[in-house]
mmCIF file of C-alpha atoms and ligand atoms in Angstrom:
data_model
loop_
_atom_site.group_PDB
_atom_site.id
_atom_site.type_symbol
_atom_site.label_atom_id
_atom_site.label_comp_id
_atom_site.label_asym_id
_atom_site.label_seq_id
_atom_site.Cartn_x
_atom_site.Cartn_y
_atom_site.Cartn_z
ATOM 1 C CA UNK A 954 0.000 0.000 0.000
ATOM 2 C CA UNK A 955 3.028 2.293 1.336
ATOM 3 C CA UNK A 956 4.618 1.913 -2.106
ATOM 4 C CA UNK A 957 1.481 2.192 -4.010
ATOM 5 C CA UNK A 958 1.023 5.732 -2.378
ATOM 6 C CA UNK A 959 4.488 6.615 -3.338
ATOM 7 C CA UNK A 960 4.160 5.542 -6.631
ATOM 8 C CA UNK A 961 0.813 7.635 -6.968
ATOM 9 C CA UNK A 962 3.579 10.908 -5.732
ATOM 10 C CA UNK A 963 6.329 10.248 -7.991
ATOM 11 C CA UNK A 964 4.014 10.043 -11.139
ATOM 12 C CA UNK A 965 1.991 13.246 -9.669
ATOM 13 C CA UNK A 966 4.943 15.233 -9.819
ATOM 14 C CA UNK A 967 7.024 13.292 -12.538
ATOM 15 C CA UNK A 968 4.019 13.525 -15.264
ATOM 16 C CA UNK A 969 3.698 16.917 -15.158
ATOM 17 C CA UNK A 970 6.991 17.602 -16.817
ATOM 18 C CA UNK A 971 5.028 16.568 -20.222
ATOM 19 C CA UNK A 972 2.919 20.022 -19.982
ATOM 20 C CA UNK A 973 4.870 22.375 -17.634
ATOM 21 C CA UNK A 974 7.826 23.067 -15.320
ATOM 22 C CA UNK A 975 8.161 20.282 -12.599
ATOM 23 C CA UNK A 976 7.608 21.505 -9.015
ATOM 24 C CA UNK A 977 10.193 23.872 -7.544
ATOM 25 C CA UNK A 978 8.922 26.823 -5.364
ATOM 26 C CA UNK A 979 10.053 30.689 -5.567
ATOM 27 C CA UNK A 980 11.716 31.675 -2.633
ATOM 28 C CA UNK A 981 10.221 34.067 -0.365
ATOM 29 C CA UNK A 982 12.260 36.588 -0.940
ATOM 30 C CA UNK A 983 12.431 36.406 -4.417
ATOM 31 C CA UNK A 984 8.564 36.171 -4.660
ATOM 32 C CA UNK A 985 8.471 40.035 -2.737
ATOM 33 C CA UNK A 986 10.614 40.842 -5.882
ATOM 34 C CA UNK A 987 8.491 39.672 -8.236
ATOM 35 C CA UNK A 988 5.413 41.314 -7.028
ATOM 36 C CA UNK A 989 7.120 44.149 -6.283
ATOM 37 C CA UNK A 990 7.715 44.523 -9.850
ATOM 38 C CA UNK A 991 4.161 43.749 -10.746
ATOM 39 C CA UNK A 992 3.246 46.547 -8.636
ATOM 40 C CA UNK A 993 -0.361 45.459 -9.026
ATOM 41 C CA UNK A 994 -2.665 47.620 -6.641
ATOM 42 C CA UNK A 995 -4.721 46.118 -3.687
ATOM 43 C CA UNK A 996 -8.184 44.515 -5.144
ATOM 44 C CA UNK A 997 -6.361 43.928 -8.369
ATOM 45 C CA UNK A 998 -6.353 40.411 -9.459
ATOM 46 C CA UNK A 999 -2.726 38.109 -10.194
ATOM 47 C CA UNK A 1000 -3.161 35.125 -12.376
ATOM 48 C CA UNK A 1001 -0.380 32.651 -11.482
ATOM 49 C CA UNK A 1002 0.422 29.175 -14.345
ATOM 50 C CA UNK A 1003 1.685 26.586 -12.722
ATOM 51 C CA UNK A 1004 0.505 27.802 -8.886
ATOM 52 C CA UNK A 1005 3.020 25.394 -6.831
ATOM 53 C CA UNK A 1006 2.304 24.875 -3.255
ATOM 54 C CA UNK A 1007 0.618 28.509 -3.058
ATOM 55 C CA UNK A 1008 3.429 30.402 -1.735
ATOM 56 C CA UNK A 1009 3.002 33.536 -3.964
ATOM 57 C CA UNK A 1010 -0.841 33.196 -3.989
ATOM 58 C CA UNK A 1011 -0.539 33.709 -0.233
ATOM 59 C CA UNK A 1012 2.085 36.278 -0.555
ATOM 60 C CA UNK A 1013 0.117 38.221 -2.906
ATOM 61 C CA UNK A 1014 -3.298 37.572 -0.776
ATOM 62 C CA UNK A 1015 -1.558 39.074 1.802
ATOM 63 C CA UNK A 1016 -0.999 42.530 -0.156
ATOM 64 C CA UNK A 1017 -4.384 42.805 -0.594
ATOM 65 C CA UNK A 1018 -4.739 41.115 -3.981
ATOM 66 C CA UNK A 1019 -7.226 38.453 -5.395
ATOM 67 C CA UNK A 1020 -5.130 36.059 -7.141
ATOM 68 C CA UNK A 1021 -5.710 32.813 -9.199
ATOM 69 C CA UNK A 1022 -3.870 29.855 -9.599
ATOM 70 C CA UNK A 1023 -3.574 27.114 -12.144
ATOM 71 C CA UNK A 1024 -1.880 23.725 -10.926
ATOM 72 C CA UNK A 1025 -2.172 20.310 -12.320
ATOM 73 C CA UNK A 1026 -0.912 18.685 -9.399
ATOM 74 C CA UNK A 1027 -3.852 17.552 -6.989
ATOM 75 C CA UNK A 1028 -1.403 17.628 -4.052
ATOM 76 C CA UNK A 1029 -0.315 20.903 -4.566
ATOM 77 C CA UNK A 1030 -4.081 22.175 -5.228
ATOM 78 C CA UNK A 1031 -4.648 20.339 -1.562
ATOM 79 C CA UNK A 1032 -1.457 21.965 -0.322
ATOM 80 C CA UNK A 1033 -2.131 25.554 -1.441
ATOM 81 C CA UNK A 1034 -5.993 25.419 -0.673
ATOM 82 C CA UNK A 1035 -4.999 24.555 3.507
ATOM 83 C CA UNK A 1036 -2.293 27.024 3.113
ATOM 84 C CA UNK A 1037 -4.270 30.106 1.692
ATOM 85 C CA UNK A 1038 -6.991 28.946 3.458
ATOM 86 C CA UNK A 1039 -7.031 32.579 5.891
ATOM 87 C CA UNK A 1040 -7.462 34.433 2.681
ATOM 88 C CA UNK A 1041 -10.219 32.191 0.808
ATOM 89 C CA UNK A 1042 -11.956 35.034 -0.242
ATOM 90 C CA UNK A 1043 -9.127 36.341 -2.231
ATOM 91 C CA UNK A 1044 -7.699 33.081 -3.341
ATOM 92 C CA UNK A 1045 -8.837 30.843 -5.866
ATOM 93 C CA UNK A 1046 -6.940 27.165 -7.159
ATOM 94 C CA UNK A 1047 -7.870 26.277 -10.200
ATOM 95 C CA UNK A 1048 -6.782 22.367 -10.619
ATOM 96 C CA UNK A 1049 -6.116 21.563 -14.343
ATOM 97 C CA UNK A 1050 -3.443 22.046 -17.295
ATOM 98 C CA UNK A 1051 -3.358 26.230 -17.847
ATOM 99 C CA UNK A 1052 -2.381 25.174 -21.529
ATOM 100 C CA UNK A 1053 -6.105 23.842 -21.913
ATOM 101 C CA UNK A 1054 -8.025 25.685 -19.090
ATOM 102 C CA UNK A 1055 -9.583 29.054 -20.036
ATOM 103 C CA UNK A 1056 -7.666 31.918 -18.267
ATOM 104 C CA UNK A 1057 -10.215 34.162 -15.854
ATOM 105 C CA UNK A 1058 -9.569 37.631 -16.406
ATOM 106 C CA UNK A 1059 -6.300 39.757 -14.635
ATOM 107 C CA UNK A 1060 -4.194 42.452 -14.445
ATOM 108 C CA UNK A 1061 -1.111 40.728 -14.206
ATOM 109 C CA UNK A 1062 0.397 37.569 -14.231
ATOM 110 C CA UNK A 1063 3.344 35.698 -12.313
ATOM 111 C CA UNK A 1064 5.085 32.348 -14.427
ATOM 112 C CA UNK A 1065 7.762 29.986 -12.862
ATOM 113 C CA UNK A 1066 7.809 27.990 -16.246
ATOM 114 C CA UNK A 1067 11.024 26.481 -18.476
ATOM 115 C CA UNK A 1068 12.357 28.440 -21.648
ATOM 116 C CA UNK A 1069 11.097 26.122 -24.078
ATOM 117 C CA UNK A 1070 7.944 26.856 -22.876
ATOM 118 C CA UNK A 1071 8.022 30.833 -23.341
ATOM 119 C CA UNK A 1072 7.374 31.700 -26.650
ATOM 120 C CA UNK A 1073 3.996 29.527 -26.338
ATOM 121 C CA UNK A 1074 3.077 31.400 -23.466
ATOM 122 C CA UNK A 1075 3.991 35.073 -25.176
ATOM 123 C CA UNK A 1076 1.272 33.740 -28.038
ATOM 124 C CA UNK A 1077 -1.394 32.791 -25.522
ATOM 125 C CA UNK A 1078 -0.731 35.969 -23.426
ATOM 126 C CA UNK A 1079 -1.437 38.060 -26.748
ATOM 127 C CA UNK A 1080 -4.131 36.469 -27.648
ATOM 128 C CA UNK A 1081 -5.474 36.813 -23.764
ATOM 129 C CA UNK A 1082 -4.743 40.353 -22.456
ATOM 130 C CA UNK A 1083 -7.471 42.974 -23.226
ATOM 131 C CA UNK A 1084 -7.114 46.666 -24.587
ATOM 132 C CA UNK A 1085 -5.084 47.725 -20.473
ATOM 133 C CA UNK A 1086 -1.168 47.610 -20.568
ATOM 134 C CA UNK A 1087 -0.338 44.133 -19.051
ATOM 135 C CA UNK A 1088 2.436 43.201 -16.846
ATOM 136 C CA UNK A 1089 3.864 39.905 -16.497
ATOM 137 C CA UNK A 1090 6.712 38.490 -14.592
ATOM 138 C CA UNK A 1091 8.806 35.247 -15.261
ATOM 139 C CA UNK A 1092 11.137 34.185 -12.673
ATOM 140 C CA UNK A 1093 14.528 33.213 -14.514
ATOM 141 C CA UNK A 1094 13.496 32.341 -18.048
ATOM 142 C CA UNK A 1095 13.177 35.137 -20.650
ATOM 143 C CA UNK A 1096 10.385 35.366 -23.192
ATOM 144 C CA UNK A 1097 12.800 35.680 -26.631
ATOM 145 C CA UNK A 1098 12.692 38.755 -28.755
ATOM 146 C CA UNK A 1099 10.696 40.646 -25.867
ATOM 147 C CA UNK A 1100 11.996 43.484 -24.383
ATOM 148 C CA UNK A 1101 12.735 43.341 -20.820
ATOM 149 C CA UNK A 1102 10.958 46.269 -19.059
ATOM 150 C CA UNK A 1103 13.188 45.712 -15.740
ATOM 151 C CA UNK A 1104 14.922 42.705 -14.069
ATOM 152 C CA UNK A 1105 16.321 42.224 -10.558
ATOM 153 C CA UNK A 1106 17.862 39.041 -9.305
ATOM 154 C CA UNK A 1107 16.867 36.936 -12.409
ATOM 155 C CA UNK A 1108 13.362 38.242 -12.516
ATOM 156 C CA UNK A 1109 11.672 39.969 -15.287
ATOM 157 C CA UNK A 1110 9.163 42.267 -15.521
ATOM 158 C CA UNK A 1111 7.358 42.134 -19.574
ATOM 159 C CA UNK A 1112 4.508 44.487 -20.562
ATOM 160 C CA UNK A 1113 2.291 43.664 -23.225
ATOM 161 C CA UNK A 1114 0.630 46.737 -24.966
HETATM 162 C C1 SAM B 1565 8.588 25.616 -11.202
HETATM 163 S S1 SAM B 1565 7.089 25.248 -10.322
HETATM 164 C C2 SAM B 1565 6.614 26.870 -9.815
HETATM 165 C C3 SAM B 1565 5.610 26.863 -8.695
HETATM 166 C C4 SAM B 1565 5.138 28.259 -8.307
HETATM 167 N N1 SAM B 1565 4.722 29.001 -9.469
HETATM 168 C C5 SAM B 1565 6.217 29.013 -7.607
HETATM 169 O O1 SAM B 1565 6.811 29.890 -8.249
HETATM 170 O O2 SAM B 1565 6.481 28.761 -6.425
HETATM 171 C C6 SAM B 1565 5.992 24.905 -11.687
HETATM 172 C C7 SAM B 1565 4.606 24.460 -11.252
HETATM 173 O O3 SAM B 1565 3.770 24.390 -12.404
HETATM 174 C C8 SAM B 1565 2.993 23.212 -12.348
HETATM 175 N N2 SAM B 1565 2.663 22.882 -13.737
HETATM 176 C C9 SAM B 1565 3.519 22.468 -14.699
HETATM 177 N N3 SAM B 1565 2.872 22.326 -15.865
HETATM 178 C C10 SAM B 1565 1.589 22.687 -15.650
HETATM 179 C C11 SAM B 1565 0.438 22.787 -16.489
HETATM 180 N N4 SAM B 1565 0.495 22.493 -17.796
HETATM 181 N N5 SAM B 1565 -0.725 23.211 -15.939
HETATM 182 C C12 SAM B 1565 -0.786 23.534 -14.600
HETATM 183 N N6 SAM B 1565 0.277 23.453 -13.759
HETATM 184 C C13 SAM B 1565 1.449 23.050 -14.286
HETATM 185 C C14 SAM B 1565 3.851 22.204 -11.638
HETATM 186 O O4 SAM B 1565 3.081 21.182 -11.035
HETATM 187 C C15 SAM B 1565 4.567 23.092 -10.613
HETATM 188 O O5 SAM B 1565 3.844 23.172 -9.413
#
C-alpha cells in the first residue's frame, strides 16, 4: 500500500513535466521581488500558471490582492488550498493544465515555467490580455525577442501593450 502511495507521488509530480515546469517553489524573498515589480494595486487580481504549493498566492493575498492559480498537481491544489486557506476570499486554485483551461480575467500575471515553454506562453498571453497595458513576470526564463521592461535578481518584468 506504502509503495502504491508513493508511486501515486512520484508520477503526480514526474508527469507533469510533459505540460509544464516540474515543481520547484520561488523563494520568499524572491517572490516580494516579483510582485514588487508587478506593482499590481490592492483589489487587483494576479493570475499565477503553474501555482506550486501557493506560496506567492498567499504572498500576494496578503498585499491585498485576489489572485488565481492554475496547478495540475492535486497535491499541490490540496497543499495551497490549507495554506491560503485565511485568505479564501481572495484566493482561488484552479486544478487543471493552464495550456487547456480558459484563463479568468487579470491584471497581471506571475510564471515559474522552463524556456522552451516561453514563446507559447507570449502567443497565448497576446491572444489573452485585453485593450489595459499588461504586466507579467517570469522568474529566470526570458520570453525571446521581448523586451525586458526591468529585471532584478533573475526576474523579469514584460509588458504587453
Ligand atoms: C517551477 S514550479 C513553480 C511553482 C510556483 N509558481 C512558484 O513559483 O512557487 C511549476 C509548477 O507548475 C505546475 N505545472 C507544470 N505544468 C503545468 C500545467 N500544464 N498546468 C498547470 N500546472 C502546471 C507544476 O506542477 C509546478 O507546481
Amino acid at each position: 500500500m506504502i509503495i502504491l502511495i508513493l508511486v501515486a507521488i512520484v508520477l503526480l509530480f514526474g508527469l507533469v513535466v510533459f505540460r509544464g515546469a516540474p515543481y520547484l517553489p520561488t523563494m520568499p524573498a524572491q517572490v516580494d521581488i516579483a510582485l514588487d515589480l508587478l506593482g499590481l494595486e490592492k483589489g487587483q487580481t494576479l493570475l499565477e500558471l503553474g501555482s506550486g504549493d501557493g506560496i506567492v498566492l498567499k504572498k500576494a493575498a496578503q498585499r491585498g490582492l485576489n489572485v488565481i492559480g492554475i496547478e495540475l498537481n492535486p497535491l499541490l491544489v490540496i497543499i495551497t488550498y490549507i495554506r491560503c486557506w485565511k485568505y479564501r476570499k481572495q484566493v482561488t486554485i484552479i486544478w487543471g493544465d493552464y495550456w487547456r483551461k480558459p484563463w479568468p480575467a487579470s491584471d497581471g500575471m506571475y510564471v515559474f515555467l522552463l524556456d522552451k515553454y516561453m514563446k507559447k506562453l507570449d502567443k497565448k498571453v497576446i491572444q489573452y490580455r485585453k485593450d489595459v497595458p499588461y504586466p507579467l513576470v517570469s522568474f529566470t526564463f526570458k520570453i525571446p525577442d521581448k523586451h525586458t521592461i526591468r529585471s532584478k535578481n533573475g526576474i523579469h518584468l514584460y509588458l504587453y501593450k
